[in-house]
């Protein structure tokens, strides 16, 4: 048989029929729904008078607009209330399992999917959110869709897609101290640009990927969309299987054994052909921090902000000038030392347990710098509980961080948590767009350890100069 | 779905790369239930904090208030999957966006709403923009039948490529869900067969 890529293997398993247009009608194994983008889809379904084709394969989380203040309820963020109510009502009416406020399983949809074993290797998984590719960290082919496609999946449990081109990004060499999965993916985006992945599904592979624990793999796949790719994935292995076993919606007993036997074939065959291959040397990666308003505007902490005068392409030069002006950094100077007002640890990129461990290691025994507001928002209530069990809540609270309940919070600033105009935030989330964290907000993206280090220093700093935790 | 055949009208030019969907429709408008998304189009760029218009922003200037075509830079519509970005453009009156490249999800969402996204090389866009008739009137004609964009009273224009099936769907106003529902039997058959092949997929959390 011709050698196939991982993407092609999963794709071929899901084709219901090839359509005349050349696109394929694919089966969707898992559909995740959240409160911000789903209500129009359900309304339209109701108007058509049709139900949800496979409610058992559909799961719903409340995350985007839910308040994260301790003791929050559905009305703590008044703007979110109609959305939460519509979402709840739709789940009830159409028979969809939901993780509501007060449920110990509530959390950000891309944190909850893997952690509950809803997301499985070899599955097709979609959700009305662009960071759905996170789920590719377990070896699923997962991608974000718009509301019309949400409605299509609800109505038919299928999606019409043209087979993407395949890109493989091969990581070799060991990561340095203080460098994490977030730095790896920011580095790649900086090298290739935010449009490199348009039209592609990206497989992340190589020894440095295999060496990563599952949560780090989810972080890498999460930011595939910042590379322009709808889907990014990593071949599942023993690490994946061990991590998944026993999770609530993962297969059990004999079904588990059959699943694992099937999943062992989920890797790109030797000789499989990719449309583009890129190799990354991990020894070259320093802690990354963004200086501008696109995730590709990123440098290693020791490097300088670029000088627009040195850029030939006029469109790019204008973009760099605008970004530097907006963020308020100096061309040709390092970011190191830039004072910050806010620090945000959370989101579907870096709101998992290991992320909180990495941040707590830096925060332990230190204090948030005077004048800095620092938030820790766990990605899910399970993550939150695990952190409490490990005593991390105390570490953060002692250091002066706010300790929140689970949700998207300051990543998208839709729930009442936002950065005021002109203020500067360093964040573990995935987007540094103009006004993303609130109108006029300025965002620097970095890893959990780098953000914690900035929070206690009051300025952007090289986390490698922090020698372990202070206790 | 609405049809799209031809469109003639004012084109506003925003020569920025990576115009993302957060910029097209800021989250503050989305989470304000029932608010007119067209009013929120490019909200942060269009209004001061007190809600008054920023006069320097293109869509606040005559004749661009009536624009129905937007010409953008590379990677237009990147970022968040929010279909509200498309609805906001439509709410304002934009029916067509021309750019060298688009974010994948925005591109897909556009077709679902009969908003035509045209991929056109920057050199070709520049040719249109420099046409003296365009400089004078800021108008373009978009013809999906012939797949050309031209300047009224100007040169013959530029041809664009589009997937034939997508073009047909727009010209006919096909509904994507109705089309797929013609295959309901095949979908059911696939699920039944797949259940035997991969039982764990179809019974989340179960033992057999
Ligand atoms: S944390 Fe941010 S990126 Fe992730 S799902 Fe929520 S809003 Fe989207």
XYZ file of C-alpha atoms and ligand atoms in Angstrom:
687
model
C 0.000 0.000 0.000
C 1.176 3.528 -0.684
C 2.565 5.132 2.448
C 0.073 7.569 3.947
C 0.334 10.498 6.297
C -1.461 10.485 9.642
C -3.892 13.089 8.338
C -4.740 10.949 5.318
C -5.307 7.855 7.457
C -7.790 9.649 9.657
C -9.376 11.392 6.687
C -9.853 8.157 4.717
C -11.558 6.572 7.739
C -14.235 9.253 7.751
C -15.229 9.722 4.127
C -18.916 8.981 3.641
C -18.821 9.958 -0.002
C -16.839 12.009 -2.444
C -19.016 14.867 -3.641
C -19.180 16.105 -7.216
C -17.363 19.251 -6.216
C -14.315 17.213 -5.261
C -14.875 17.875 -1.556
C -15.611 14.978 0.794
C -18.565 14.441 3.058
C -16.883 13.453 6.329
C -18.314 11.882 9.441
C -17.815 13.970 12.574
C -17.042 11.736 15.568
C -17.143 14.424 18.219
C -18.800 17.830 18.227
C -18.223 20.299 21.043
C -20.493 23.278 21.529
C -20.057 26.384 23.677
C -22.297 29.270 24.623
C -20.894 32.089 22.506
C -21.196 30.772 18.954
C -23.959 28.150 19.089
C -27.268 29.930 19.657
C -27.884 31.005 16.075
C -27.202 27.476 14.900
C -29.786 26.024 17.276
C -32.322 28.735 16.369
C -31.931 27.935 12.718
C -32.236 24.205 13.368
C -35.485 24.853 15.178
C -36.752 26.911 12.258
C -35.988 24.044 9.914
C -37.874 21.727 12.241
C -35.046 19.221 12.525
C -33.241 17.760 15.535
C -29.624 16.950 16.315
C -28.507 13.933 14.298
C -26.244 12.408 16.974
C -26.712 14.054 20.369
C -24.599 11.284 21.979
C -21.577 12.497 20.025
C -22.190 16.118 20.990
C -20.973 17.742 24.233
C -21.366 21.276 25.501
C -19.293 23.532 27.728
C -19.864 27.016 29.091
C -16.629 28.990 29.014
C -16.363 32.109 26.835
C -18.684 34.524 28.600
C -18.936 32.942 32.034
C -17.622 34.962 34.980
C -14.539 33.569 36.733
C -14.828 35.481 40.013
C -14.822 33.190 43.055
C -18.367 32.107 43.885
C -19.619 33.155 40.430
C -23.104 32.308 39.209
C -24.832 32.582 35.858
C -25.615 36.269 36.395
C -22.254 37.408 37.808
C -21.442 38.638 34.323
C -24.855 40.089 33.358
C -24.002 40.237 29.639
C -23.381 36.502 29.648
C -26.713 35.580 31.168
C -28.827 35.392 27.970
C -26.123 33.331 26.253
C -25.796 30.883 29.150
C -29.558 30.481 29.381
C -29.963 29.904 25.629
C -27.105 27.395 25.697
C -28.622 25.498 28.630
C -32.067 25.503 27.061
C -30.679 24.268 23.728
C -28.760 21.439 25.407
C -31.900 20.404 27.295
C -34.139 20.549 24.276
C -31.788 18.646 21.956
C -30.535 16.113 24.519
C -26.880 17.192 24.676
C -24.608 16.452 27.656
C -23.453 19.747 29.131
C -20.905 20.890 31.678
C -22.608 23.817 33.360
C -21.625 26.259 36.089
C -21.391 24.256 39.305
C -20.474 21.031 37.498
C -16.982 19.884 38.605
C -16.281 19.158 34.916
C -16.979 22.717 33.672
C -14.163 24.472 31.859
C -12.802 25.760 28.571
C -14.072 23.530 25.817
C -10.571 22.619 24.549
C -9.383 21.767 28.037
C -12.483 19.747 28.887
C -12.551 17.728 25.619
C -9.186 16.018 26.168
C -9.389 15.834 29.942
C -12.734 14.010 29.927
C -11.644 11.636 27.160
C -14.241 13.036 24.768
C -11.366 13.712 22.403
C -9.788 10.444 21.208
C -6.976 9.489 18.833
C -8.098 9.031 15.261
C -11.366 10.906 15.782
C -12.644 13.786 13.725
C -13.607 16.510 16.151
C -15.024 19.951 15.429
C -16.152 22.900 17.513
C -17.264 26.439 16.765
C -13.974 27.847 17.949
C -10.719 28.300 16.089
C -8.560 26.682 18.779
C -10.207 23.309 18.350
C -6.941 22.041 16.865
C -5.770 21.724 20.499
C -7.438 18.321 20.484
C -4.924 17.208 17.853
C -2.490 16.773 20.740
C -4.126 13.392 21.364
C -3.974 12.415 17.700
C -7.433 13.560 16.626
C -8.067 15.478 13.418
C -9.716 18.502 14.997
C -10.561 21.905 13.593
C -12.577 25.016 14.260
C -15.731 25.887 12.337
C -18.179 28.788 12.038
C -21.784 28.880 13.224
C -23.235 27.759 9.876
C -21.007 24.709 9.968
C -21.995 24.108 13.603
C -25.580 23.973 12.409
C -24.589 21.612 9.584
C -22.865 19.261 12.023
C -25.772 19.370 14.452
C -28.173 18.568 11.618
C -26.159 15.855 9.877
C -23.164 14.812 12.051
C -21.078 15.445 8.940
C -19.048 18.194 7.400
C -18.139 18.992 3.817
C -14.401 19.505 3.487
C -11.743 19.540 0.838
C -8.738 17.440 1.784
C -6.102 19.824 3.136
C -2.497 19.892 2.037
C -0.155 18.261 4.552
C 2.725 19.939 6.302
C 5.080 18.256 8.737
C 7.057 20.266 11.236
C 9.859 18.135 12.595
C 11.371 19.142 15.940
C 14.786 17.873 16.918
C 17.290 18.727 19.618
C 16.625 19.191 23.301
C 14.814 22.165 24.823
C 16.891 24.413 27.040
C 16.049 25.132 30.679
C 13.125 27.541 31.049
C 11.878 26.786 27.527
C 8.461 25.166 27.093
C 5.986 23.967 24.481
C 4.580 27.511 24.262
C 8.013 28.796 23.280
C 8.313 26.053 20.651
C 5.078 26.983 18.917
C 5.620 30.757 19.186
C 9.075 30.244 17.691
C 7.609 28.319 14.752
C 4.942 30.982 14.148
C 7.644 33.660 14.252
C 9.717 31.755 11.689
C 6.905 30.776 9.286
C 4.327 33.550 9.750
C 0.614 33.465 10.499
C -0.416 32.539 6.965
C 2.008 29.646 6.434
C -0.557 27.035 7.387
C -3.498 28.313 5.344
C -4.912 25.319 3.470
C -2.797 22.823 5.418
C -3.208 20.330 8.221
C 0.025 20.336 10.197
C 1.602 17.287 11.791
C 4.077 18.082 14.562
C 6.618 15.287 14.844
C 10.184 14.394 15.689
C 12.063 13.382 18.823
C 11.411 16.647 20.659
C 7.658 16.198 20.164
C 7.703 12.579 21.265
C 9.510 13.651 24.413
C 6.669 15.996 25.383
C 3.961 15.089 27.881
C 0.375 15.212 26.619
C -0.473 18.630 28.030
C 2.468 20.220 26.200
C 1.328 18.545 22.986
C -2.095 20.137 23.437
C -0.403 23.545 23.808
C 1.501 23.103 20.546
C -1.545 21.965 18.569
C -3.649 24.729 20.140
C -1.793 27.442 18.260
C -2.023 25.790 14.824
C -4.576 28.445 13.885
C -2.010 31.154 14.682
C 0.042 29.458 11.985
C -2.984 29.751 9.693
C -3.801 26.018 9.809
C -7.241 24.836 10.811
C -5.891 21.521 12.121
C -2.634 20.458 13.759
C -1.945 17.072 15.273
C 0.567 14.741 16.842
C 0.682 10.963 16.366
C -0.627 9.236 19.504
C 1.733 6.920 21.381
C 2.023 5.078 24.704
C 2.204 8.432 26.488
C -1.153 9.370 24.965
C -2.792 6.051 25.803
C -1.587 6.101 29.421
C -2.873 9.665 29.819
C -6.310 8.849 28.383
C -6.993 5.575 30.161
C -9.789 5.750 32.709
C -11.079 9.190 31.714
C -14.844 9.554 31.885
C -15.728 9.334 28.199
C -12.737 7.246 27.065
C -13.585 3.658 26.105
C -13.581 1.062 28.888
C -12.771 -2.646 29.194
C -12.675 -4.553 25.936
C -13.603 -1.455 23.988
C -10.459 0.208 25.343
C -8.253 -2.692 24.221
C -9.795 -2.670 20.757
C -9.385 1.097 20.523
C -5.717 1.040 21.520
C -5.011 -1.736 19.013
C -6.579 0.466 16.338
C -4.789 3.613 17.474
C -1.332 2.019 17.194
C -1.576 2.419 13.425
C -2.102 6.190 13.734
C 1.211 7.563 12.527
C 2.589 8.737 9.206
C 4.090 5.788 7.332
C 7.757 5.810 6.371
C 7.956 7.428 2.962
C 4.655 9.289 3.275
C 4.781 12.449 1.204
C 4.094 15.902 2.677
C 3.418 19.002 0.633
C 5.750 20.948 2.872
C 8.320 19.875 5.456
C 10.013 22.136 7.968
C 12.681 21.219 10.502
C 13.116 23.070 13.764
C 16.217 22.828 15.943
C 14.955 23.112 19.516
C 18.382 24.002 20.876
C 17.947 27.389 19.139
C 14.754 28.269 21.011
C 14.944 30.858 23.783
C 11.903 31.882 25.865
C 9.673 33.743 23.389
C 7.749 36.969 23.939
C 5.654 38.824 21.362
C 6.363 42.502 20.713
C 3.518 43.296 18.301
C -0.112 42.645 17.428
C 0.152 39.376 15.535
C 1.477 36.121 17.023
C 4.202 36.155 14.368
C 5.545 39.364 15.917
C 7.708 37.387 18.306
C 11.338 37.288 19.397
C 13.520 35.384 21.817
C 13.807 37.290 25.074
C 17.401 38.378 24.321
C 16.621 39.663 20.826
C 15.562 43.110 19.688
C 12.239 44.382 18.416
C 12.679 44.656 14.622
C 13.407 47.939 12.928
C 10.793 48.749 10.261
C 13.363 50.755 8.338
C 15.135 47.465 7.556
C 12.036 45.845 5.980
C 11.681 46.003 2.193
C 8.103 44.795 1.696
C 5.946 47.955 2.090
C 2.869 46.139 3.427
C 4.946 44.300 6.035
C 6.825 47.482 6.936
C 3.561 49.335 7.494
C 2.261 46.461 9.645
C 5.409 46.462 11.797
C 5.316 50.240 12.213
C 1.685 50.137 13.209
C 2.245 47.264 15.653
C 5.206 48.940 17.327
C 3.226 52.152 17.670
C 0.239 50.362 19.102
C 2.106 48.198 21.597
C 4.429 51.044 22.574
C 7.789 49.305 22.334
C 10.983 50.629 20.790
C 12.253 49.440 17.420
C 15.712 47.927 17.599
C 15.638 47.541 21.398
C 15.074 44.427 23.529
C 11.752 43.729 25.261
C 13.533 42.725 28.426
C 12.748 45.316 31.097
C 9.434 46.569 29.628
C 7.150 47.351 32.606
C 3.809 45.546 32.740
C 0.466 46.330 34.396
C -1.259 42.948 34.186
C -0.309 39.287 34.063
C -2.743 36.609 32.899
C -2.162 32.896 33.381
C -4.864 30.761 31.813
C -6.679 29.982 28.503
C -6.951 26.855 26.387
C -3.302 27.288 25.434
C -1.816 27.322 28.910
C -4.550 26.771 31.480
C -3.756 23.143 32.291
C -2.330 21.657 35.454
C 1.270 21.478 34.235
C 1.055 25.139 33.182
C -0.006 26.131 36.683
C 2.819 24.013 38.128
C 5.340 25.821 35.918
C 3.989 29.234 36.936
C 3.794 28.301 40.625
C 7.400 27.178 40.607
C 8.409 30.731 39.728
C 5.825 32.396 41.987
C 6.538 30.305 45.084
C 7.946 32.449 47.860
C 7.850 35.611 45.749
C 5.352 38.493 45.531
C 3.548 40.017 42.595
C 5.261 43.357 41.943
C 3.514 46.430 43.373
C 0.969 47.885 40.943
C 0.677 44.691 38.914
C -2.644 42.841 38.766
C -2.042 39.137 38.216
C -4.701 36.517 37.533
C -4.565 32.751 37.532
C -7.597 31.312 35.764
C -7.528 27.498 35.596
C -8.663 26.044 32.278
C -11.191 23.794 33.953
C -12.647 23.053 37.361
C -10.783 19.727 37.304
C -7.519 21.580 36.731
C -8.499 23.937 39.532
C -9.175 21.063 41.906
C -5.918 19.313 41.009
C -4.068 22.555 41.679
C -5.779 22.947 45.036
C -4.904 19.348 45.915
C -1.272 20.164 45.127
C -1.376 23.360 47.196
C -0.830 25.633 44.208
C -3.771 27.878 45.053
C -1.982 28.791 48.245
C 1.259 29.486 46.410
C -0.520 31.892 44.068
C -2.624 33.557 46.747
C 0.395 34.012 49.039
C 2.239 35.638 46.169
C -0.660 38.035 45.549
C -2.212 36.479 42.429
C -5.988 36.336 42.067
C -7.186 32.719 42.052
C -10.206 32.345 39.785
C -12.757 29.783 38.683
C -12.533 28.199 35.228
C -13.260 29.993 31.952
C -11.742 31.899 29.030
C -11.594 35.146 31.007
C -8.980 37.645 29.815
C -8.105 35.619 26.746
C -11.130 36.992 24.907
C -12.386 39.608 27.411
C -16.010 38.647 26.917
C -16.853 37.845 30.527
C -16.182 41.133 32.282
C -12.431 40.477 32.788
C -10.465 42.843 30.571
C -7.387 45.041 30.281
C -8.154 48.798 30.359
C -7.124 50.998 27.390
C -3.389 51.561 27.088
C -2.504 49.055 29.814
C 0.063 46.365 29.149
C -0.544 42.698 29.864
C 1.697 39.683 29.576
C -0.456 36.647 28.946
C -0.234 32.902 28.414
C -3.089 33.014 25.908
C -2.763 32.841 22.143
C -3.732 36.183 20.614
C -2.078 39.569 20.946
C -4.368 41.322 18.466
C -5.132 45.007 18.918
C -7.895 45.302 21.523
C -8.239 41.522 21.942
C -8.089 41.824 25.735
C -10.292 44.915 25.765
C -10.389 48.085 23.621
C -6.937 49.654 23.543
C -5.297 46.808 25.494
C -1.692 45.816 24.769
C -0.758 42.150 24.956
C 2.522 40.246 25.066
C 2.249 36.476 24.662
C 4.606 34.199 26.558
C 4.848 30.906 28.455
C 3.394 30.361 31.956
C 6.842 30.519 33.562
C 7.715 33.721 31.675
C 4.410 35.332 32.654
C 4.863 34.407 36.317
C 8.398 35.799 36.209
C 7.113 39.069 34.731
C 4.335 39.257 37.330
C 6.783 39.108 40.229
C 9.341 41.347 38.507
C 6.890 43.997 37.302
C 8.515 43.871 33.888
C 9.216 41.507 31.032
C 12.187 39.426 32.062
C 14.219 36.383 31.045
C 12.748 33.553 33.111
C 16.079 31.740 32.891
C 17.548 34.265 35.303
C 15.139 32.910 37.929
C 16.932 30.077 39.670
C 14.073 27.760 40.586
C 11.474 28.578 43.164
C 12.165 30.660 46.225
C 10.885 28.835 49.251
C -29.461 31.081 1.042
C -29.313 34.424 -0.783
C -27.892 34.354 -4.285
C -24.875 36.232 -5.513
C -24.578 37.086 -9.189
C -23.219 40.570 -9.815
C -22.524 43.524 -7.614
C -21.708 47.135 -8.493
C -20.844 49.700 -5.885
C -18.356 51.575 -3.794
C -15.194 49.778 -2.694
C -13.423 50.799 0.510
C -9.718 49.998 0.672
C -8.012 48.879 3.896
C -4.461 47.977 2.861
C -3.504 46.183 6.091
C -2.358 42.591 6.410
C -3.814 40.188 8.993
C -7.086 42.068 9.545
C -8.443 39.572 12.061
C -11.996 38.763 13.045
C -11.526 40.371 16.472
C -10.938 43.654 14.626
C -13.828 43.050 12.233
C -16.234 42.494 15.110
C -14.925 43.143 18.634
C -16.197 40.771 21.297
C -17.973 43.619 23.116
C -20.566 43.732 20.328
C -20.949 39.970 20.189
C -21.680 39.605 23.888
C -24.235 42.373 23.791
C -27.185 40.185 22.950
C -29.494 41.564 20.287
C -27.189 44.402 19.267
C -26.886 45.215 15.561
C -23.620 43.631 14.424
C -23.396 45.960 11.420
C -23.025 48.865 13.809
C -20.199 47.050 15.525
C -18.242 46.398 12.313
C -14.615 47.399 13.023
C -16.030 48.852 16.247
C -12.771 49.763 17.972
C -11.359 51.365 14.831
C -14.595 53.101 13.928
C -15.591 54.717 17.223
C -13.990 56.604 20.076
C -14.503 55.203 23.568
C -17.481 57.550 24.018
C -19.171 56.108 20.926
C -18.550 59.032 18.584
C -17.106 58.268 15.170
C -13.421 58.488 14.357
C -13.542 60.679 11.263
C -10.223 59.336 9.963
C -11.578 55.783 9.630
C -12.427 54.943 6.035
C -15.949 53.644 6.623
C -16.866 56.877 8.404
C -16.139 58.897 5.271
C -18.403 59.580 2.303
C -18.662 57.772 -0.085
C -17.381 54.729 1.825
C -20.295 54.750 4.245
C -22.164 53.108 1.399
C -19.397 50.669 0.510
C -20.538 47.208 -0.512
C -17.050 45.954 -1.421
C -14.005 45.857 0.841
C -10.454 45.516 -0.431
C -8.086 44.203 2.238
C -4.532 42.929 2.685
C -3.028 39.459 3.066
C -4.652 36.929 5.419
C -7.914 38.836 5.758
C -10.240 37.358 8.384
C -7.583 35.386 10.232
C -8.029 34.522 13.890
C -11.213 33.613 15.706
C -13.847 31.467 13.957
C -16.609 33.920 14.874
C -19.108 34.012 12.022
C -20.246 37.297 13.542
C -17.424 38.807 11.458
C -19.284 37.884 8.286
C -22.624 38.940 9.725
C -21.156 42.307 10.753
C -19.825 42.918 7.237
C -23.198 41.989 5.763
C -24.989 44.091 8.373
C -22.991 47.106 7.255
C -23.745 46.326 3.608
C -20.491 44.657 2.481
C -21.242 41.781 0.083
C -17.768 41.104 -1.273
C -14.230 41.179 0.119
C -11.213 41.196 -2.185
C -7.821 40.262 -0.684
C -4.640 38.380 -1.632
C -5.468 35.636 0.903
C -7.967 34.824 3.636
C -8.100 33.005 6.947
C -9.533 29.543 6.203
C -12.501 29.698 8.575
C -13.541 33.203 7.526
C -13.343 32.113 3.891
C -15.645 29.176 4.579
C -18.056 31.250 6.687
C -18.363 33.840 3.915
C -19.728 31.370 1.384
C -22.283 30.114 3.881
C -23.732 33.643 3.990
C -23.491 34.653 0.335
C -20.653 37.057 1.019
C -18.191 36.598 -1.836
C -14.502 36.420 -0.827
C -12.273 36.938 -3.871
C -8.649 35.865 -3.740
C -6.676 38.230 -5.969
C -2.926 38.759 -6.208
C -1.726 42.066 -4.798
C -0.381 43.094 -8.242
C -3.842 42.625 -9.724
C -5.470 44.544 -6.900
C -2.955 47.330 -7.523
C -3.909 47.418 -11.214
C -7.565 47.957 -10.293
C -6.745 50.549 -7.661
C -4.628 52.554 -10.095
C -7.266 52.577 -12.836
C -8.071 56.295 -13.318
C -11.782 55.526 -13.319
C -11.417 53.858 -9.901
C -9.379 56.709 -8.505
C -12.164 59.050 -9.605
C -15.197 57.077 -8.453
C -14.099 54.324 -6.040
C -16.529 51.938 -7.703
C -16.053 48.340 -8.797
C -18.164 45.785 -10.632
C -17.943 42.207 -9.401
C -19.366 39.659 -11.813
C -19.561 36.102 -10.525
C -20.981 34.823 -13.827
C -17.862 35.822 -15.732
C -15.538 35.795 -12.709
C -14.203 39.289 -13.323
C -13.747 42.426 -11.280
C -13.680 45.654 -13.255
C -13.958 49.396 -12.852
C -17.089 50.993 -14.362
C -15.992 53.062 -17.320
C -12.446 51.749 -16.889
C -10.402 48.911 -18.286
C -11.615 45.412 -18.922
C -10.747 44.353 -15.389
C -9.185 41.331 -13.776
C -10.299 37.696 -13.826
C -10.444 35.768 -10.549
C -10.435 32.068 -9.693
C -13.064 30.417 -7.582
C -13.932 26.796 -6.903
C -16.680 25.908 -9.445
C -18.899 24.249 -6.835
C -18.749 27.272 -4.556
C -19.533 29.557 -7.490
C -22.495 27.436 -8.484
C -23.825 27.387 -4.911
C -23.711 31.193 -4.766
C -25.281 31.667 -8.193
C -28.099 29.263 -7.360
C -28.442 30.162 -3.683
C -28.073 26.509 -2.565
C -28.552 25.694 1.103
C -25.634 23.590 2.334
C -27.701 21.642 4.856
C -30.400 20.744 2.330
C -27.682 19.494 -0.010
C -26.171 17.206 2.615
C -29.533 15.979 3.802
C -29.970 14.354 0.396
C -27.449 11.829 1.729
C -29.133 10.982 5.044
C -29.375 7.295 4.178
C -25.703 7.087 3.391
C -24.864 8.862 6.629
C -26.950 6.370 8.599
C -25.330 3.468 6.731
C -21.869 4.849 7.447
C -22.650 5.175 11.132
C -24.009 1.618 11.305
C -20.939 0.163 9.587
C -18.555 2.314 11.583
C -20.168 1.179 14.819
C -19.046 -2.360 14.030
C -15.579 -1.174 13.049
C -14.947 1.402 15.818
C -17.570 0.791 18.508
C -15.841 3.093 20.994
C -16.457 6.101 18.793
C -20.212 5.682 18.883
C -20.689 4.952 22.570
C -18.574 7.491 24.476
C -17.374 6.158 27.830
C -18.845 2.701 27.351
C -17.269 -0.745 27.733
C -18.157 -2.636 24.549
S -9.392 30.451 26.072
Fe -9.388 32.013 24.492
S -8.750 31.002 22.637
Fe -9.315 29.427 24.104
S -11.433 28.942 23.664
Fe -11.436 30.515 25.223
S -11.545 32.441 24.110
Fe -10.975 30.882 22.629
